[in-house]
Short mmCIF file of C-alpha atoms in Angstrom, two decimals:
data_model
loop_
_atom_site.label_atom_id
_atom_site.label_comp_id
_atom_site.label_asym_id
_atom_site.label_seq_id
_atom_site.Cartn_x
_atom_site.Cartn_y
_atom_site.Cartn_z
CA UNK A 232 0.00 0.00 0.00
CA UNK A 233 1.48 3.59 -1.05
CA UNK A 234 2.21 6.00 1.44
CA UNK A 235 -0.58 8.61 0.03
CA UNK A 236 -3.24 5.01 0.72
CA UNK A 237 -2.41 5.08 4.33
CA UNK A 238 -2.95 8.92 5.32
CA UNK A 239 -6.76 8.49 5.12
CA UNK A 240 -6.59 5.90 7.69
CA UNK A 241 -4.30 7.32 10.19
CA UNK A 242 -6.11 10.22 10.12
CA UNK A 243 -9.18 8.35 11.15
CA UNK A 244 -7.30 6.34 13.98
CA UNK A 245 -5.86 9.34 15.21
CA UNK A 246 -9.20 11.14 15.12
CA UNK A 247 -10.97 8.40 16.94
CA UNK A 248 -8.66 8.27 19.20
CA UNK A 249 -8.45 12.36 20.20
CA UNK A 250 -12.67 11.53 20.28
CA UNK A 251 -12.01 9.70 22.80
CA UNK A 252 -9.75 11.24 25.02
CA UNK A 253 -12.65 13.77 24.78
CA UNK A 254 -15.08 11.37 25.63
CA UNK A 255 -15.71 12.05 29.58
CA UNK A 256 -15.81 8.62 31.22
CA UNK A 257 -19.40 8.02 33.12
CA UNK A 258 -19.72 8.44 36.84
CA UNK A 259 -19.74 6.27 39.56
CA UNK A 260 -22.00 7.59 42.62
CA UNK A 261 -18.83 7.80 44.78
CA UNK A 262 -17.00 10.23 41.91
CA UNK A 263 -20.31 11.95 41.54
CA UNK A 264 -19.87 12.15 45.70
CA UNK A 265 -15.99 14.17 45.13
CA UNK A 266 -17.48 16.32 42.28
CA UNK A 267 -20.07 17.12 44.50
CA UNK A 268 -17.92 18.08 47.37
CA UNK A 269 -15.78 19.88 45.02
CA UNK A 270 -18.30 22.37 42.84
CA UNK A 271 -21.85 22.14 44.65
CA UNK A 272 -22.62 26.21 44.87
CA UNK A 273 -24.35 25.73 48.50
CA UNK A 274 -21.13 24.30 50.01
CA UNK A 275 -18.74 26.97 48.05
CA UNK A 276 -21.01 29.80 49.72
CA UNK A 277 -21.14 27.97 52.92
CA UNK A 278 -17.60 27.77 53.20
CA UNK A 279 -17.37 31.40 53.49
CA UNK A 280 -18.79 31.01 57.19
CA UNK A 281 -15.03 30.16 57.99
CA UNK A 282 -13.83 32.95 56.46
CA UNK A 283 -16.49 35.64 58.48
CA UNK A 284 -15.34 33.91 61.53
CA UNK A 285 -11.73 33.92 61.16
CA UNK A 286 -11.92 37.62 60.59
CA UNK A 287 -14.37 38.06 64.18
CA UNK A 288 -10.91 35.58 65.55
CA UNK A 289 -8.62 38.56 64.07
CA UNK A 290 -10.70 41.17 65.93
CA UNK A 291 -11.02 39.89 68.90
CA UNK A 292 -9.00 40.50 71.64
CA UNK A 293 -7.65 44.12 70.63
CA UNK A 294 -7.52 46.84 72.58
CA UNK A 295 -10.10 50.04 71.87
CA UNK A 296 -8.38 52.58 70.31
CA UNK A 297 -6.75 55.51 72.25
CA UNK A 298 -8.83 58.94 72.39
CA UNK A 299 -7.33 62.07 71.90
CA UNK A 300 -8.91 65.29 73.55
CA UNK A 301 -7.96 69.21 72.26
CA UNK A 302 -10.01 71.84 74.50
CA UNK A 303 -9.53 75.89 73.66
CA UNK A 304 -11.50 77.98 75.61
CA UNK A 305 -10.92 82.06 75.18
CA UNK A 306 -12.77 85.26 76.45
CA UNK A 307 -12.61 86.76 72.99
CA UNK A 308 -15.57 87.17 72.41
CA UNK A 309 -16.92 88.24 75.73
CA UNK A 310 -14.05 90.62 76.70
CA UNK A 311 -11.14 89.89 74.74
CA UNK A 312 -9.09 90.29 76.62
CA UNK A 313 -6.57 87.24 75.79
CA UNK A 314 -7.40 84.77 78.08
CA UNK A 315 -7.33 81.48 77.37
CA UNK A 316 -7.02 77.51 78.46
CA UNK A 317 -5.84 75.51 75.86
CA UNK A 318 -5.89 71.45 77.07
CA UNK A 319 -4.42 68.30 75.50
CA UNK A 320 -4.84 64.81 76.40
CA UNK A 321 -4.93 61.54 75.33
CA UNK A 322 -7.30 58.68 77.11
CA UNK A 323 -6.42 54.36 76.95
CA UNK A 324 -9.13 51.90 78.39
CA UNK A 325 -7.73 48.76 79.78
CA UNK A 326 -9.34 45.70 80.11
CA UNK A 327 -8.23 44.56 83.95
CA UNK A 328 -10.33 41.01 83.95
CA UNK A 329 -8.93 39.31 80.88
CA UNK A 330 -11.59 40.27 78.85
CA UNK A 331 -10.16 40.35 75.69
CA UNK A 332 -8.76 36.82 76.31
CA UNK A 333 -11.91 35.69 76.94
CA UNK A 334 -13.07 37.31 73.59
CA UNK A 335 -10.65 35.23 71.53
CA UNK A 336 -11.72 32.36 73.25
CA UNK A 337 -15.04 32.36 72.28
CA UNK A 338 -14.23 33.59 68.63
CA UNK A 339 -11.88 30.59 68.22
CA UNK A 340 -14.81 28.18 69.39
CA UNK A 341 -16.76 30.47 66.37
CA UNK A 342 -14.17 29.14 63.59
CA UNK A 343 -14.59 25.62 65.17
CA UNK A 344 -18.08 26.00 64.78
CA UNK A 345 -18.03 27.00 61.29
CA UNK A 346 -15.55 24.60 60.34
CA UNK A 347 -17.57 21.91 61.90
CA UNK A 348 -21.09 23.06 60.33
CA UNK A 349 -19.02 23.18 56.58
CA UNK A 350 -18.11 19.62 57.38
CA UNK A 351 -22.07 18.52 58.46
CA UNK A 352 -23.28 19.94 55.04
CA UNK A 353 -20.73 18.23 53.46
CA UNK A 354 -21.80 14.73 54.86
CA UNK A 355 -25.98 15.84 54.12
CA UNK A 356 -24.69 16.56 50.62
CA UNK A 357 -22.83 13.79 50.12
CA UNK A 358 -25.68 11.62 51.13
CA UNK A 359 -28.19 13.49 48.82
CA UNK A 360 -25.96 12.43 46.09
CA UNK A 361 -25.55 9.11 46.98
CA UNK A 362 -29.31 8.79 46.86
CA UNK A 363 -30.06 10.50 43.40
CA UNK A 364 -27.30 8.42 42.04
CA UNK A 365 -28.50 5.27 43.48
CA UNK A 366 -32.54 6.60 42.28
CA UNK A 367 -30.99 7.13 38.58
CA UNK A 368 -29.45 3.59 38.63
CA UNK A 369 -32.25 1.57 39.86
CA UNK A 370 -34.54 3.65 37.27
CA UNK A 371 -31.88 2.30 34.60
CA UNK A 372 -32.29 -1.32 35.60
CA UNK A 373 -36.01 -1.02 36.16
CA UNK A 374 -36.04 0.39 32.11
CA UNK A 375 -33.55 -2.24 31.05
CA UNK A 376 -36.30 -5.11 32.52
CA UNK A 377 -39.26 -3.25 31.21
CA UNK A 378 -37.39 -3.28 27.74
CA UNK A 379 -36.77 -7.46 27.94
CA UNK A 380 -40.29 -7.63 29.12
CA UNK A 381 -41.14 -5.20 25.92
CA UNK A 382 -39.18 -7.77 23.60
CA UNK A 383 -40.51 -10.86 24.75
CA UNK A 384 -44.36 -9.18 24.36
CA UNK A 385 -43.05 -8.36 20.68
CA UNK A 386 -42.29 -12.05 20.34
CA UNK A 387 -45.36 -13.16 21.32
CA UNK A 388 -47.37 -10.72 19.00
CA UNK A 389 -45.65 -11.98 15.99
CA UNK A 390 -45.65 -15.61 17.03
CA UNK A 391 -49.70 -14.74 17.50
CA UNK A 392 -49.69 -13.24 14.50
CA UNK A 393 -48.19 -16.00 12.50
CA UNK A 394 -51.01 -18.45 13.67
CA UNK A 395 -53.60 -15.69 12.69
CA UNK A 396 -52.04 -16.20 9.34
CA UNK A 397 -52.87 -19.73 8.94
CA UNK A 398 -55.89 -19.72 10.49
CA UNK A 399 -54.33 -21.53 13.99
CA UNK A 400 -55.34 -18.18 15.76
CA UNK A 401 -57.67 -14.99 16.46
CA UNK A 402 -56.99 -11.51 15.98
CA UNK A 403 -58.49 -11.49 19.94
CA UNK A 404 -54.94 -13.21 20.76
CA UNK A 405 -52.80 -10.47 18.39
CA UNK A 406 -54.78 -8.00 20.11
CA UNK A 407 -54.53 -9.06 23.55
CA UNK A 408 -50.24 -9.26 23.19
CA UNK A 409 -50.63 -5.66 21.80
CA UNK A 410 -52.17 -4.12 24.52
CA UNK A 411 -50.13 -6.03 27.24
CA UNK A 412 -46.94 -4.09 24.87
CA UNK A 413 -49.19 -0.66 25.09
CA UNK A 414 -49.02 -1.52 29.31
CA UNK A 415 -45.41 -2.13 29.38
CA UNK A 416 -44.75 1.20 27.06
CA UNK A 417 -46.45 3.32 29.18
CA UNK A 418 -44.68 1.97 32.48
CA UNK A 419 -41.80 2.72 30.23
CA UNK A 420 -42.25 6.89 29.82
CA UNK A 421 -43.44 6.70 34.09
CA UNK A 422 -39.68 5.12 34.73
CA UNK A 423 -37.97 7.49 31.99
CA UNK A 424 -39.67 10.71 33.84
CA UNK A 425 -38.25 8.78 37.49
CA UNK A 426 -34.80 8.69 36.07
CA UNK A 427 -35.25 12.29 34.46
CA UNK A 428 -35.95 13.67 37.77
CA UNK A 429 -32.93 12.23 39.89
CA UNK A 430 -30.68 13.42 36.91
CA UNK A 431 -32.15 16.80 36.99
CA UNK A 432 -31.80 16.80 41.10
CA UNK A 433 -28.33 15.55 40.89
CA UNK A 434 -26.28 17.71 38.64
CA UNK A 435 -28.05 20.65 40.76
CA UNK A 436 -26.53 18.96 43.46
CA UNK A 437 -23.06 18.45 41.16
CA UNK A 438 -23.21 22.20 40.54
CA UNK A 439 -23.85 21.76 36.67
CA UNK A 440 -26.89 23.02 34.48
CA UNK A 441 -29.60 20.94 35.40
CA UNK A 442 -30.44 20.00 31.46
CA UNK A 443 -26.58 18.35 31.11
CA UNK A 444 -26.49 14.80 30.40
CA UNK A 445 -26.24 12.45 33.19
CA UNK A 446 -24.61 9.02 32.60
CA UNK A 447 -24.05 6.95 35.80
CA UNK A 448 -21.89 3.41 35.52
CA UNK A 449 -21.23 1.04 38.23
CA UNK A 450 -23.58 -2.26 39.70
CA UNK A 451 -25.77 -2.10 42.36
CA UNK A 452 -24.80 -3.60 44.97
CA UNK A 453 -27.67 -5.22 48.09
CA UNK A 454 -24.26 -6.82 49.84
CA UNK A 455 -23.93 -6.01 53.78
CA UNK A 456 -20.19 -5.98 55.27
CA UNK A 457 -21.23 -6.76 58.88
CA UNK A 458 -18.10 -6.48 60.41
CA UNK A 459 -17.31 -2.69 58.28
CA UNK A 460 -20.33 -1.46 59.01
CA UNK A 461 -20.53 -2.35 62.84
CA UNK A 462 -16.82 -0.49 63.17
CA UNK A 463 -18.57 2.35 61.46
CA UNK A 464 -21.63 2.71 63.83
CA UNK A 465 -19.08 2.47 67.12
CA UNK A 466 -16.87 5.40 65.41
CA UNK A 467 -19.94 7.29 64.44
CA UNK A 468 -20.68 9.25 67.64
CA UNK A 469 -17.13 10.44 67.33
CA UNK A 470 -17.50 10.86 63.25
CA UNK A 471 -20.60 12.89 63.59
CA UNK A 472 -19.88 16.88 62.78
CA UNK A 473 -23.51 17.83 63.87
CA UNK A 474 -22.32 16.01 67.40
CA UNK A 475 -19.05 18.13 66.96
CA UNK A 476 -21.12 21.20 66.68
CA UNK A 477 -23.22 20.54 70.11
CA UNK A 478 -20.04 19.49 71.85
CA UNK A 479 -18.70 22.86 70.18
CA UNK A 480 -21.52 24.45 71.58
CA UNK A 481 -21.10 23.60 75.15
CA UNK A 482 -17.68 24.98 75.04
CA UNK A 483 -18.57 28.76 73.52
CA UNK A 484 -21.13 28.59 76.05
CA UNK A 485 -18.95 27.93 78.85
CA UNK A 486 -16.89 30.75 77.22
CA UNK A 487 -19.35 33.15 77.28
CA UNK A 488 -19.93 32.82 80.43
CA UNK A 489 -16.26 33.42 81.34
CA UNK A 490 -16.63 36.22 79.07
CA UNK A 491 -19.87 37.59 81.37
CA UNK A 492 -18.61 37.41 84.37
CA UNK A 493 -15.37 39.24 83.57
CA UNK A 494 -17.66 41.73 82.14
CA UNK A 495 -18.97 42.45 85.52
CA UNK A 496 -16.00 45.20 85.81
CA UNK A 497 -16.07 47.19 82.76
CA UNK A 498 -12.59 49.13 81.32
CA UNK A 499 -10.57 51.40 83.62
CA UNK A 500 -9.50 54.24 81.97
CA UNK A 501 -5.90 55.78 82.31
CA UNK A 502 -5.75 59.72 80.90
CA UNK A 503 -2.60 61.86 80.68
CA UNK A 504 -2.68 65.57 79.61
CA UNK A 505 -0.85 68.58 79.32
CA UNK A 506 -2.82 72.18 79.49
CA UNK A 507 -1.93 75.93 79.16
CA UNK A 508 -3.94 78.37 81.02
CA UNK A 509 -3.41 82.44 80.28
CA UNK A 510 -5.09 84.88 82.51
CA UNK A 511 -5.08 88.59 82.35
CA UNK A 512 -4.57 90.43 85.73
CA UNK A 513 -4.17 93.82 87.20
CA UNK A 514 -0.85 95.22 88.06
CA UNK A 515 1.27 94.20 89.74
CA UNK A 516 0.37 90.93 88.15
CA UNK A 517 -0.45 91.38 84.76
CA UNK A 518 -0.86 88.64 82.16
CA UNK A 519 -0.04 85.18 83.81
CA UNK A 520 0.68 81.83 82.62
CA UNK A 521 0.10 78.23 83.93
CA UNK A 522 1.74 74.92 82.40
CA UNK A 523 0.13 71.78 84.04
CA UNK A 524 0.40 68.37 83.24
CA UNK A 525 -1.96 65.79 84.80
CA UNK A 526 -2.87 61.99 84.76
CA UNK A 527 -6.48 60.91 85.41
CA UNK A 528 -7.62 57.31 86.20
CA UNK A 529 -11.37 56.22 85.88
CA UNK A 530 -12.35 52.84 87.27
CA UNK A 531 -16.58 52.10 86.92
CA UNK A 532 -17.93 50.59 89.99
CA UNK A 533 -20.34 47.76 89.59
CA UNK A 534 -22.85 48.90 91.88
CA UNK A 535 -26.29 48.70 89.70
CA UNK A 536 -24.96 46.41 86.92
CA UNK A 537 -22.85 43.58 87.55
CA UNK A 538 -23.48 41.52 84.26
CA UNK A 539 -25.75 39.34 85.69
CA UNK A 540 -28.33 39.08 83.36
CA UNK A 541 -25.65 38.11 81.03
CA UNK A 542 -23.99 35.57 83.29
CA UNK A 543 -27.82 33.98 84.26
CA UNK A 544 -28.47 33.64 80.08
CA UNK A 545 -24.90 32.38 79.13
CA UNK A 546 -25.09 29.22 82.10
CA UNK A 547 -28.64 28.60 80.64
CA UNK A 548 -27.07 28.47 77.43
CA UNK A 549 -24.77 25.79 78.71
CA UNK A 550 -26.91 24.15 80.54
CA UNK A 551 -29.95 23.77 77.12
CA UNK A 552 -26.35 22.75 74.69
CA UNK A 553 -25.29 20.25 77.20
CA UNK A 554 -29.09 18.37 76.79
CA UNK A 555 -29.33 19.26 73.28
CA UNK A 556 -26.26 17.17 73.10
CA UNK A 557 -28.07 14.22 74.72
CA UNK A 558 -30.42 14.12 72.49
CA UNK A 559 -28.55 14.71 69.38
CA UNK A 560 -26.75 11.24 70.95
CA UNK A 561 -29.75 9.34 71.09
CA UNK A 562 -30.80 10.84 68.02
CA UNK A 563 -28.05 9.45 66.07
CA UNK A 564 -27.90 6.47 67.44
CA UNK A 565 -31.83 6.17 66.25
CA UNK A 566 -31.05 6.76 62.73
CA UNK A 567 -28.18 4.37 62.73
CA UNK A 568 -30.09 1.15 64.23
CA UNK A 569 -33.50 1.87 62.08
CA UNK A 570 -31.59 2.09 58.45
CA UNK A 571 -29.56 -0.94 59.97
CA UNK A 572 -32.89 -2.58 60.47
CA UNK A 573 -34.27 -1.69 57.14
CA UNK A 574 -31.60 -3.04 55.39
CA UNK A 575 -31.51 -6.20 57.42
CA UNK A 576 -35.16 -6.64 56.76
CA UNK A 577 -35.19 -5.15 52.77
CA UNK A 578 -32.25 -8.06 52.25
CA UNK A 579 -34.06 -11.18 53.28
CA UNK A 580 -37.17 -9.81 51.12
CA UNK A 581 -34.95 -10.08 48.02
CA UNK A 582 -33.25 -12.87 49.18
CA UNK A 583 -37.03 -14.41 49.25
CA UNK A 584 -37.10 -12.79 45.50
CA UNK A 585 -34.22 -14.18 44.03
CA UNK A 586 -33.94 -17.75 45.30
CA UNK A 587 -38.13 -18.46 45.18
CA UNK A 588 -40.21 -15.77 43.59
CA UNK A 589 -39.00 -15.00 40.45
CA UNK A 590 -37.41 -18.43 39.91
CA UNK A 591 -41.03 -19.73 40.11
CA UNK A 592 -42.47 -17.28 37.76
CA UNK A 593 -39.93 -17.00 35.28
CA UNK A 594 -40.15 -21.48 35.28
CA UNK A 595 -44.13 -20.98 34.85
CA UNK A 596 -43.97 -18.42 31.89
CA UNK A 597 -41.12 -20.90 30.61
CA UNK A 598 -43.75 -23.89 30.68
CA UNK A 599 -46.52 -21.71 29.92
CA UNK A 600 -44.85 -20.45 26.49
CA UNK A 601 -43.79 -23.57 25.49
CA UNK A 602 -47.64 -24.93 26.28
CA UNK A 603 -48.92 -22.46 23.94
CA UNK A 604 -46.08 -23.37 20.94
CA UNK A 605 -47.39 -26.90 21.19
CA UNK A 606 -50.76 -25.98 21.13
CA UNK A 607 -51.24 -26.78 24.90
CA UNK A 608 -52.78 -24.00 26.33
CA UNK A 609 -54.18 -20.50 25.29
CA UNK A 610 -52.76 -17.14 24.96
CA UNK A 611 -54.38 -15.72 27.89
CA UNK A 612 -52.32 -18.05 30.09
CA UNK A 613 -48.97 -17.00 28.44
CA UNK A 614 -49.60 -13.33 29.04
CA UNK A 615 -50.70 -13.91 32.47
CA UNK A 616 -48.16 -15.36 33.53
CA UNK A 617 -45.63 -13.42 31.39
CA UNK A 618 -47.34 -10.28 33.49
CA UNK A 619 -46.90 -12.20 36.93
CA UNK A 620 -42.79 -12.26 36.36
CA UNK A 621 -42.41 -8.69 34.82
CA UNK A 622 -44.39 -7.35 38.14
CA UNK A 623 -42.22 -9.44 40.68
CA UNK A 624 -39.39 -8.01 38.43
CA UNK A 625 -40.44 -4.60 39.08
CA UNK A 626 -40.99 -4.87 42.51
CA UNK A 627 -37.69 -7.04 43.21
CA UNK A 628 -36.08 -3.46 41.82
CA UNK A 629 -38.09 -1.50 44.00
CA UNK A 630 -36.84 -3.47 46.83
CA UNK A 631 -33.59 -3.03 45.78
CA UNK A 632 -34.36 0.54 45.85
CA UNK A 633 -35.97 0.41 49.34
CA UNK A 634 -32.37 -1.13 50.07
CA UNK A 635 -30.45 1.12 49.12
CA UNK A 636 -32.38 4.13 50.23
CA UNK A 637 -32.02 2.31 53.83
CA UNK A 638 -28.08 1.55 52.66
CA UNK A 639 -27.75 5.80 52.23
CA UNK A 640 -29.38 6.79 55.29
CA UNK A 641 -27.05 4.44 57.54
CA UNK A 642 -24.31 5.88 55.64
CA UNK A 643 -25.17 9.14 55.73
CA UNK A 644 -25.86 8.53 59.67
CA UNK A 645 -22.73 7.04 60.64
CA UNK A 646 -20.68 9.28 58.29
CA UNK A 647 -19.69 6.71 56.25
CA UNK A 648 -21.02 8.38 53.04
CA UNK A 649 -18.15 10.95 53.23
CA UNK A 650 -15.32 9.73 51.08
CA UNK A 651 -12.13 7.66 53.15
CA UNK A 652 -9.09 9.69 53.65
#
């Protein structure tokens, strides 16, 4: 072959190849999970909480800026007669309680806070993903059934329609197949629109424009790793950033109660000056001038308010986080044994499915269809029980969905949703 033979096709190979390069590979709920973390526009705007309160952490703490005081005071416009007290000073509160310590404490416990609260919406999100990624791909496997179940119909018709032909049949039999095809067609737009939706609602959740094309790979999986998952429920007290954030909240309330009660004395404040005063006297006297320098001190005295409104609301505060925190506990530990009880329960249902229901069903159809090929048995029979298998197929798959939603809500309870560093 001449060299100007083989450009066309190189060309091609290298084209396909660049195509596919191109081609972005499909996504796996737990990539769809990362993207998620990575570009949903909630969580970018949320992070901005640690931002706000590492700038209230750089505040606090600092002293209140110095005052400075100019006073003139003249007769010239009474007498004029050049008298005047002219007064400079500058004034410096102190803190003498630790207050602005206690300040930073309680703003550090702020950025803790936020951190912790970014970290909670990360594991809801991730868990929202997980579940519209898990809804698209039992909607794909619940189409991909409803299309075998479509095919086999289609057999039927023209196997029906072939006895019509020569007289072995009726067109009550073609027309009986077709409508059991019309059934199955319009189960098939009601599971298209299902798997429309959870696309739509997950590349919101992925950040993207909800009309982009959503193409999810990976099996679905009903398996249960006891001994993973009961490690994961022990560690999920611990795991759990909504538990962080009460336990976060009994410390900035303890804080601010530090912070009240060294509020009960308020600033002292330290002044030095230096003033000029010019008075006009008689003789022998005449026109004389003062030069005085002075240093004030004010200290408040907590005689009608000693904070302790402040100091009453901030142990109350305490006190409510502290059983909020109990209950959050309980809460989570809730969540965590009823999806562990679903899924124990949704997994012997299919279990049931698998090894009896659909075995028996897809073995009568078997025996049914051949009955009707040798002239055995009716139509009517043959679509019955061809309807009987394609309904315990649908609702095997919506099992397998129950299973999974139960699988994402114990995840998304224990943490476990969150991708393993």
């Amino acid at each position: 072959m001449s060299y100007f033979f083989r450009i066309p096709s190189i060309l091609v190979i290298i084209g396909s190849l660049c195509f596919a390069e191109e081609a972005a590979p499909a996504l796996t709920p737990a990539k769809a999970v990362v993207l998620a973390l990575r570009f949903n526009r909630d969580l970018a705007a949320a992070r901005y909480a640690i931002q706000q309160g590492e700038g209230r952490l750089k505040q606090a703490g600092l002293l209140p800026n110095p005052e400075f005081e100019l006073s003139h005071e003249s007769d010239r416009l009474i007498r004029n007669e050049g008298e005047y007290n002219l007064s400079v000073g500058f004034k410096q509160r102190f803190p003498i309680t630790g207050r602005l310590a206690n300040e930073k404490a309680v703003a550090r416990v702020d950025v803790a806070l936020a951190m912790a609260e970014v970290r909670n919406q990360e594991r809801l999100l991730a868990g929202e993903v997980m579940a519209r990624s898990r809804e698209w791909l039992v909607a794909r496997e619940r189409l991909r059934a409803n299309r075998e179940t479509l095919a086999t119909i289609q057999k039927l018709t023209d196997a029906t329609e072939k006895r019509l032909q020569v007289a072995e049949g009726s067109a009550a039999d073609v027309n009986l197949t077709k409508i059991e095809a019309e059934k199955v067609n319009l189960a098939q737009g009601l599971l298209l629109s299902q798997q429309e939706v959870a696309g739509i609602e997950l590349n919101s959740l992925l950040g993207r424009d909800p009309k982009a094309l959503v193409e999810l790979s990976g099996n679905i999986s009903t398996d249960m790793n006891t001994g993973e998952m009961a490690a994961d429920s022990r560690q999920a007290i611990a795991r759990r950033p909504d538990r962080q954030m009460a336990a976060l909240g009994i410390n900035r309330a303890a804080a601010e109660l530090v912070l009240a009660r060294s509020g009960k004395w308020e600033d002292w404040t330290v002044g030095f000056g230096y003033s000029r005063a010019v008075g006009k006297f008689g003789d022998p006297i005449g026109t004389k001038t003062d030069d005085l320098i002075g240093i004030s001190l004010s200290i408040p005295l907590p005689l009608w308010n000693k904070n302790g409104g402040k100091i009453s609301e901030a142990e109350a505060t305490r006190q409510r986080n502290e059983a909020e925190l109990d209950a959050l506990e309980l809460r989570i530990l809730t969540e965590i044994q009823s999806a562990e009880t679903q899924m124990r329960r949704q997994q012997a249902i299919l279990r049931q499915y698998r090894q009896v229901s659909l075995k028996l069903a897809e073995d009568n159809m078997a025996l049914l269809q051949k009955g009707y090929n040798d002239g055995l048995n009716g139509i009517t029979n043959v679509i019955q029980a061809q309807q009987q298998f394609a309904e315990l197929r649908q609702s095997y798959l919506e099992a397998v969905g129950e299973f999974l939603r139960a699988k994402t809500a114990w995840e998304t309870a224990t943490g476990a949703v969150l991708p393993r560093k």
